[in-house]
Each structure stands twice: as C-alpha cells, then as structure tokens.
XYZ file of C-alpha atoms in Angstrom:
268
model
C -9.992 20.117 -43.438
C -9.326 16.530 -44.489
C -10.566 13.330 -42.918
C -8.730 12.494 -39.694
C -10.691 9.410 -38.590
C -12.416 6.900 -40.839
C -14.758 4.379 -39.228
C -15.627 1.828 -41.900
C -18.205 -0.987 -41.573
C -17.472 -1.755 -37.926
C -19.315 -4.721 -36.402
C -18.806 -6.323 -32.994
C -20.455 -9.258 -31.234
C -19.670 -10.376 -27.681
C -19.962 -14.086 -26.931
C -20.418 -15.060 -23.299
C -20.537 -18.441 -21.596
C -23.282 -19.246 -19.109
C -23.132 -21.483 -16.061
C -22.908 -24.529 -18.307
C -21.252 -24.820 -21.674
C -23.949 -22.878 -23.507
C -22.929 -19.608 -25.145
C -24.934 -16.473 -25.748
C -24.111 -13.804 -28.304
C -24.793 -10.081 -27.955
C -24.479 -8.085 -31.154
C -23.212 -4.700 -30.009
C -22.451 -2.938 -33.303
C -23.473 -3.615 -36.886
C -21.938 -2.019 -39.971
C -21.086 1.350 -38.397
C -19.449 3.868 -40.742
C -18.683 7.588 -40.498
C -15.808 10.033 -40.872
C -14.431 12.740 -38.608
C -12.613 15.681 -40.141
C -9.350 17.070 -38.844
C -10.011 19.343 -35.823
C -13.708 18.442 -35.821
C -15.704 17.941 -32.608
C -18.170 15.064 -33.018
C -20.609 13.878 -30.351
C -22.258 10.456 -30.354
C -25.638 9.935 -28.689
C -27.804 6.855 -28.476
C -29.774 4.616 -26.109
C -28.019 2.784 -23.295
C -26.484 -0.443 -24.570
C -26.271 0.685 -28.197
C -22.503 0.151 -28.315
C -21.221 3.723 -27.966
C -18.479 2.838 -25.486
C -17.607 -0.316 -27.422
C -17.177 1.786 -30.562
C -14.939 4.265 -28.745
C -12.762 1.453 -27.383
C -12.406 0.022 -30.891
C -11.348 3.440 -32.206
C -8.780 3.670 -29.411
C -7.480 0.181 -30.208
C -8.383 -1.253 -26.796
C -10.550 -4.018 -28.289
C -10.717 -5.420 -31.836
C -13.681 -5.215 -34.183
C -15.065 -8.414 -35.676
C -15.386 -6.726 -39.055
C -14.472 -3.382 -40.580
C -11.574 -1.055 -39.892
C -10.546 2.176 -38.213
C -8.123 4.490 -39.981
C -6.452 7.516 -38.386
C -4.523 9.649 -40.859
C -4.836 6.736 -43.268
C -3.183 4.258 -40.882
C -5.080 1.242 -39.574
C -5.690 1.146 -35.808
C -4.697 -2.120 -34.186
C -3.672 -1.132 -30.664
C -3.567 1.932 -28.392
C -0.997 4.549 -29.393
C 0.289 7.985 -28.414
C -1.721 9.672 -31.167
C -4.928 8.913 -29.227
C -5.934 9.931 -25.723
C -8.941 8.601 -23.805
C -10.882 10.451 -21.098
C -13.238 8.180 -19.144
C -16.337 8.899 -17.079
C -14.623 7.561 -13.980
C -11.734 9.865 -13.214
C -9.208 7.027 -12.990
C -6.675 9.023 -10.973
C -4.041 7.248 -8.902
C -4.893 8.166 -5.286
C -1.266 8.034 -4.098
C -0.157 10.558 -6.724
C -0.544 14.313 -6.620
C -2.191 16.336 -9.381
C 1.201 16.863 -11.025
C 2.057 13.194 -10.632
C -1.182 12.097 -12.269
C -0.771 14.504 -15.188
C 2.756 13.185 -15.767
C 1.784 9.499 -16.094
C 1.564 9.417 -19.883
C 4.873 11.202 -20.252
C 6.531 8.717 -17.892
C 5.131 5.776 -19.846
C 6.532 7.337 -23.024
C 9.969 7.394 -21.373
C 10.385 11.159 -21.157
C 13.023 12.441 -18.746
C 11.690 14.002 -15.561
C 13.306 17.366 -16.232
C 11.485 17.585 -19.580
C 8.172 16.539 -18.065
C 7.893 19.393 -15.592
C 7.202 22.321 -17.975
C 4.720 20.216 -19.967
C 2.887 19.128 -16.829
C 2.775 22.685 -15.513
C 1.502 24.043 -18.812
C -1.511 21.723 -18.859
C -2.253 22.190 -15.179
C -2.412 25.906 -15.940
C -4.575 25.400 -19.045
C -7.226 23.382 -17.173
C -7.318 25.926 -14.353
C -5.601 23.971 -11.584
C -2.588 26.204 -10.945
C -1.875 26.099 -7.219
C -3.213 22.552 -6.828
C -0.121 20.750 -8.142
C 0.597 19.022 -4.813
C -2.984 18.138 -3.946
C -4.142 14.519 -3.934
C -7.316 13.297 -5.681
C -9.283 12.921 -2.433
C -8.703 16.627 -1.772
C -10.327 17.665 -5.070
C -13.932 18.059 -6.178
C -15.319 15.871 -8.951
C -14.944 18.652 -11.495
C -11.350 19.239 -10.484
C -10.557 15.526 -10.727
C -11.947 15.459 -14.258
C -9.760 18.454 -15.117
C -6.755 16.400 -14.002
C -7.887 13.568 -16.266
C -8.182 15.963 -19.197
C -4.770 17.501 -18.496
C -3.243 14.013 -18.317
C -4.501 13.277 -21.838
C -3.543 16.678 -23.258
C -0.012 16.349 -21.876
C 0.815 13.524 -24.306
C -0.260 15.795 -27.191
C -2.562 13.332 -28.987
C -3.992 14.212 -32.387
C -7.296 12.575 -31.389
C -9.104 12.818 -28.044
C -11.766 10.219 -27.227
C -14.145 11.089 -24.386
C -16.554 8.561 -22.872
C -19.242 10.494 -20.973
C -16.560 12.408 -19.074
C -19.013 14.730 -17.315
C -21.704 12.155 -16.571
C -20.822 11.856 -12.875
C -20.816 15.618 -12.239
C -23.643 17.737 -10.852
C -25.562 19.843 -13.381
C -23.857 23.161 -12.584
C -20.339 21.702 -12.648
C -21.171 19.828 -15.834
C -22.150 23.003 -17.699
C -19.047 24.759 -16.427
C -16.844 21.888 -17.620
C -18.547 21.973 -21.024
C -17.584 25.640 -21.370
C -14.027 24.931 -20.266
C -13.708 22.045 -22.705
C -14.846 24.242 -25.594
C -12.333 26.925 -24.616
C -9.505 24.380 -24.587
C -10.655 22.803 -27.855
C -10.912 26.232 -29.477
C -7.316 26.905 -28.411
C -5.779 23.524 -29.204
C -7.925 22.422 -32.191
C -7.769 18.717 -31.458
C -9.997 16.174 -33.186
C -12.567 15.013 -30.619
C -15.107 12.185 -30.424
C -17.308 12.684 -27.366
C -19.918 10.198 -26.125
C -22.843 11.477 -24.100
C -26.361 10.541 -23.007
C -27.343 14.214 -22.967
C -28.863 15.658 -26.141
C -28.283 19.198 -24.870
C -24.610 18.488 -24.169
C -24.133 17.010 -27.640
C -25.654 20.019 -29.405
C -23.754 22.509 -27.267
C -20.365 20.906 -27.896
C -20.456 19.388 -31.363
C -19.873 20.356 -34.959
C -21.880 17.237 -35.836
C -23.987 14.822 -33.794
C -23.961 11.110 -34.665
C -27.233 9.496 -33.582
C -27.089 5.735 -33.000
C -29.944 3.246 -32.931
C -30.655 0.746 -30.166
C -28.630 -2.480 -30.098
C -27.168 -3.585 -32.354
C -25.835 -0.062 -32.696
C -26.100 1.439 -36.165
C -25.867 4.987 -37.456
C -29.415 6.338 -37.520
C -28.534 9.872 -38.574
C -25.702 12.391 -38.632
C -26.686 16.011 -38.039
C -24.634 19.152 -38.516
C -24.895 21.719 -35.732
C -25.038 25.081 -37.463
C -24.921 27.189 -34.296
C -21.987 29.631 -34.609
C -18.893 29.360 -32.425
C -17.725 30.346 -29.890
C -20.770 29.231 -27.909
C -19.729 29.798 -24.304
C -20.401 33.545 -24.403
C -23.934 33.240 -25.803
C -27.174 31.737 -24.513
C -27.181 29.153 -27.308
C -29.417 26.759 -25.358
C -32.219 29.315 -25.568
C -32.106 29.746 -29.343
C -34.639 28.467 -31.851
C -31.930 26.486 -33.683
C -30.956 24.677 -30.487
C -34.569 23.795 -29.657
C -35.253 22.482 -33.172
C -32.154 20.263 -33.146
C -32.994 18.984 -29.679
C -36.536 18.054 -30.722
C -35.304 16.371 -33.913
C -32.719 14.217 -32.124
C -35.159 13.274 -29.367
C -37.708 12.191 -31.978
C -35.072 10.051 -33.731
C -34.017 8.380 -30.490
C -37.607 7.592 -29.515
C -38.226 5.663 -32.730
C -36.728 2.530 -31.187
C -39.177 2.646 -28.326
C -36.619 1.532 -25.735
C -33.260 2.434 -24.307
C -32.388 5.407 -22.143
C -31.041 8.810 -23.065
C -31.255 12.109 -21.288
C -34.410 13.879 -22.528
C -34.498 17.472 -23.725
C -33.693 19.923 -20.973
C -31.190 17.632 -19.236
C-alpha cells in the first residue's frame, strides 16, 4: 500500500483580538508531520486543546495552515473536495429532512440527478443498518442512529479519505462500542483511508492500524504506535488481551508526560 495522505510540517497559530486593540496568539500546531497509507485506519489521540480538530480541518481543506502542506494522492489540499468526507461529533443532520434526504445531501450538492441518487442513497442506508427508517426524521432517531445517518451521508459521495472528529463522543458507552464494531465492519468492506480523532485510548487501539499520539499545545507528534492486534477485531475480546493492555498503558504514560490536558483514561 502506498502513501495516501502526507502531512508535512504543519503549523498553525490563531490570532485573536481582545476588547481593545491588543492581540493574543495561540499556537495550536507546530511542525506536525506523518503519513497515512492507502486503506489505513489511523487514530489520533492527545490532550484537549492540542490541535487535533484543527489538524483534521486543515487536512479537509476547511482552514489553511500557516506553514507546511497536505498532500492527498500527491495533490496539494487547498479547499474541501469530493475526495474527502468529514464526520463530526455533532450529528449535523437537517431536522426538516428525512433519513434519505439527509443521506442525499452530498449527491445533490455534486449535481447528481435525483433518479441516480436513489439507489446510492438506499445502498448506504442499508449498509449502516437503517433500512426501514428512510422516511424518519432526525428527532425520531436515537443518537446512534443519527450518527449512522451522518456516516451514510459521507459514504454516499464515495470519498477516498474519511475524516472523523470524535464521532462517537456524544454516545452512551454501550452504543459507542456497538458503533465502533459497525464502523470496523464497514471499513473492512469498503477499505477507505480513515483518520479518526478520539479522546479515548481504548477506542483508538480497538479501531486503528496505528495510533498517533500528540503532545499538549502546541500540538506536536509525540509518538506513532503500530497496533499489532489481528483483524477482524469485532468477533474477539481484544480489549481483554495482554497486547491491548500493554498498548493502553504505554499511550497513557506518554499522554501523562505533559502533566496537563484531558484524555479518557484507560478503561474508558
């Protein structure tokens, strides 16, 4: 597998104005570099405020970096594009649209004819396990079901890269684990390249091929760890294995070096 995403020397500082004319600068990211292979699943963990979401938005092209570059398939990223899909923590569904209507949004924006949209929309509704809920509205769905709609909406545009910003953070623990299993099943089937941000060490180890550990602000790469636990993982008690426990302890130790910031501790 070749390199799909290249993050090279990314730095970002936010400058804000106070009540007067004075300005304050917050250095969010400093010289961040790593690569993601084609079809690889990479999770990023780090303390709150270390720039994880900022980095993901730069990769998506939503905001510019001050220095460095992002390459996807060798092409520089300068703005959002159809080859990338973003799944946010907040579900972001349009309340006046049904499940099918929400899944179709990206296809509509791309200018696809309605008659061509329908089989694509139905396929992804089926894949995420929402068959029979096509005409339901967001307020009629559970949190887990709403996040499934968000995932189907991204998958429908057939991106080569999926960027996920703590997508399961608002879910209860049981639903969260179930959604992790479902995500791995879909990823195993579709083989997309995924960058997934999480505060949960356990979630990162369970999902990822590699875990990128970031330092406290300004965010830097502290360590990149390969997860050697065999796949598929949803049909085994991988969280109870020695390998899982050792990785969890190692990452937690690395994150505690900064002495501040918040991440979900082992066992989350």
